[in-house]
C-alpha positions as semicolon CSV with decimal commas, in nm:
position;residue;x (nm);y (nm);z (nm)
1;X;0,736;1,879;1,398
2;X;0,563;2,147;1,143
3;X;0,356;2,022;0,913
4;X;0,553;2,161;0,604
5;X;0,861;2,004;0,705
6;X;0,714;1,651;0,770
7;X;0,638;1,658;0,470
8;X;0,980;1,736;0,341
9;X;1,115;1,432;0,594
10;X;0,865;1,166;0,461
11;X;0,921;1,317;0,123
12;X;1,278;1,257;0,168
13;X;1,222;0,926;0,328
14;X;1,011;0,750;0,068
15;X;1,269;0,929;-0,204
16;X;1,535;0,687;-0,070
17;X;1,388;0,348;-0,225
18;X;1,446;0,149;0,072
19;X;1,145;-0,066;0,312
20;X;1,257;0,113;0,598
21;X;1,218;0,464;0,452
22;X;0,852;0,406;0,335
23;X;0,723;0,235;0,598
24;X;0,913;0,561;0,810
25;X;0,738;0,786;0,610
26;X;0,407;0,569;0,603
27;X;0,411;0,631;1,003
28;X;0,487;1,022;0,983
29;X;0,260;1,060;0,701
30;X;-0,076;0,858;0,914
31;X;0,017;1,116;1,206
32;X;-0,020;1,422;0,949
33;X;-0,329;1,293;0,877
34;X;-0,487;1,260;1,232
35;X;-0,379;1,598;1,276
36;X;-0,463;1,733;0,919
37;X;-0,762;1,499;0,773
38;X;-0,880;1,735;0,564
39;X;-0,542;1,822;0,383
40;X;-0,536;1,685;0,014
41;X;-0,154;1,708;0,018
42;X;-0,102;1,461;0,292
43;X;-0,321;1,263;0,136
44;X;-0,121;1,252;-0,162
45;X;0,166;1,206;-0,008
46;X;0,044;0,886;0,151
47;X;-0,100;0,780;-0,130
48;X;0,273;0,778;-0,329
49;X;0,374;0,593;-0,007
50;X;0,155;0,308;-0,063
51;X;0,264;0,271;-0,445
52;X;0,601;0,260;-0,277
53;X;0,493;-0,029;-0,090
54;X;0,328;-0,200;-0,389
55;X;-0,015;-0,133;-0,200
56;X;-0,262;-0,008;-0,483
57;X;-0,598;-0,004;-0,251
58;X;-0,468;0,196;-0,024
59;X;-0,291;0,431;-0,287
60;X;-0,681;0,458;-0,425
61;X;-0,839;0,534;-0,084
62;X;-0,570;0,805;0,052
63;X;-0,585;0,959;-0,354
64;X;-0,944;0,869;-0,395
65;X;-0,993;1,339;-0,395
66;X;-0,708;1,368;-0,655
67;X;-0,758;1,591;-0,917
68;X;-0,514;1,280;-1,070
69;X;-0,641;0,970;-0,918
70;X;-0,510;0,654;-1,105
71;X;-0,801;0,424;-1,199
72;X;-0,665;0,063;-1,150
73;X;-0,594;0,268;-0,788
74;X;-0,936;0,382;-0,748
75;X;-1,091;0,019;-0,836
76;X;-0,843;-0,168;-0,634
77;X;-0,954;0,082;-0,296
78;X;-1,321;0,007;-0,452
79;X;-1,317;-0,313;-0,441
80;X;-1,158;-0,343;-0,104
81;X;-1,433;-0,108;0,045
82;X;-1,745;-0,239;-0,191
83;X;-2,001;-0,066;0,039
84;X;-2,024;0,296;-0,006
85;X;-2,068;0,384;0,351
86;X;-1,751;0,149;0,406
87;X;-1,551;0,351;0,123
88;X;-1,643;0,702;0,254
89;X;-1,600;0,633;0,618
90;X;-1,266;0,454;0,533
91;X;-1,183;0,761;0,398
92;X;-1,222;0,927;0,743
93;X;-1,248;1,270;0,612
94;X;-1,325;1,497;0,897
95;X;-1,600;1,789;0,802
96;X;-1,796;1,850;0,470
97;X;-1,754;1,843;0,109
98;X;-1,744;2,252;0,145
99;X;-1,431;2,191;0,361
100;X;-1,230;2,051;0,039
101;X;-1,011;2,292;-0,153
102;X;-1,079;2,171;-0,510
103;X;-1,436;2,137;-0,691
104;X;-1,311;1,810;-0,833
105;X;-1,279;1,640;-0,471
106;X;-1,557;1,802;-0,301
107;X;-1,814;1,646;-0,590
108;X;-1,587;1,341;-0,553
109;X;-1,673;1,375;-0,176
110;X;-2,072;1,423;-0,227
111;X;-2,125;1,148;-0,492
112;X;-1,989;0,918;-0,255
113;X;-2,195;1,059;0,045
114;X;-2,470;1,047;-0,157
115;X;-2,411;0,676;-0,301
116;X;-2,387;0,592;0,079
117;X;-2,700;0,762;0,158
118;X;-2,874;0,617;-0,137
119;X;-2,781;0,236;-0,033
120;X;-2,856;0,250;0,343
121;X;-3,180;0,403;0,317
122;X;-3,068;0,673;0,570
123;X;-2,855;0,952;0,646
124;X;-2,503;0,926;0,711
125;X;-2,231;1,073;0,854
126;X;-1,920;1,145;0,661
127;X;-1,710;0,988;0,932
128;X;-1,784;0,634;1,140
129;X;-1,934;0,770;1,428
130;X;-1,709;0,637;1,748
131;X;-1,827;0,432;1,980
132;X;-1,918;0,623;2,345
133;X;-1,900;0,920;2,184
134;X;-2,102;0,982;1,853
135;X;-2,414;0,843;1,998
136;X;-2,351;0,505;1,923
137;X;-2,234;0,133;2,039
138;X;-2,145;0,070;2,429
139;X;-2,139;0,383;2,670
140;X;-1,880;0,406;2,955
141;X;-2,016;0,297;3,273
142;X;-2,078;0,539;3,517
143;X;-1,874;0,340;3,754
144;X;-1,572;0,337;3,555
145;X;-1,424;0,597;3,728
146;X;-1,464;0,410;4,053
147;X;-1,346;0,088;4,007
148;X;-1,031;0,262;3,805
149;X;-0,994;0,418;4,182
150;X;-1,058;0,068;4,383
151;X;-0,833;-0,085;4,168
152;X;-0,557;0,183;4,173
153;X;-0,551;0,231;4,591
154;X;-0,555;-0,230;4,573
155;X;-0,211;-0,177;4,360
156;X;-0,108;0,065;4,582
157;X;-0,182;-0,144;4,880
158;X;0,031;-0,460;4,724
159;X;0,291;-0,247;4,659
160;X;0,319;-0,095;5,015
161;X;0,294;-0,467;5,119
162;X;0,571;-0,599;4,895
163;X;0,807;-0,282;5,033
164;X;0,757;-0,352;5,342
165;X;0,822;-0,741;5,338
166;X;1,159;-0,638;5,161
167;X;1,226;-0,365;5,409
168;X;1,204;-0,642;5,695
169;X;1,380;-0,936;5,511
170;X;1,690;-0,650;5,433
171;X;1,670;-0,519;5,816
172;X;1,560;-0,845;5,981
């Protein structure tokens, strides 16, 4: 579905003041975001969602760019995330501060980078690097791929087994 009109379904969703409609447009709204993490209107959007839900961390973190960010919000998402690596990586804003589309959210965006940098000593990334892929935790064995096969043709062999015996007990 379009972007613009999921929108207009989890809009319409959340408008109709049940559970089931919020938590609908909860699930439409998280799949706009891992397609659009770097839209301030989906983030918004959530954000209304979880004051629906009577959730006011997560209405902070997903409205924590707002040019209108409530402040009992943004403390409640603060104090969830105390760390401010934590708080911008649970953000999981994908790209810069240049990326954002109002001043107010991309200096929002950089303080917090630079709070994060500032208390771990070190650089850091504005996303939680992934592990096996960013460069850090556990890489994928190079053997992976082979005992995935081994495994798969050992299946395969059951099954042919477990056919067979069938095949015999029906003809048999």
């Amino acid at each position: 579905m379009p972007r613009d009109r999921t929108l207009r379904t989890a809009a319409a969703e959340a408008a109709a003041g049940d559970l089931a409609g919020a938590l609908r447009a909860r699930q439409r709204l998280h799949g706009l975001m891992g397609t659009y993490p770097c839209d301030l209107e989906v983030r918004e959007q959530l954000a209304h969602v979880y004051r629906l839900l009577g959730e006011p961390a997560q209405a902070g973190r997903w409205n924590y760019l707002s040019e209108l960010r409530d402040p009992h919000e943004t403390a409640a998402f603060e104090a969830l995330f105390p760390s401010p690596r934590e708080r911008l990586w649970s953000l999981r804003w994908a790209g810069s501060a240049e990326e954002l589309s109002t001043p107010t959210a991309a200096a929002r965006l950089r303080s917090l980078h630079a709070a994060a940098e500032r208390d771990c000593g070190e650089s850091v990334p504005y996303r939680r690097p992934r592990p096996g892929r960013d460069g850090d935790g556990p890489k994928e064995s190079p053997f992976a791929g082979a005992a995935c096969a081994v495994g798969c043709l050992a299946l395969l062999a059951l099954l042919v087994t477990g056919l067979a015996t069938v095949v015999d007990a029906v003809l048999g």
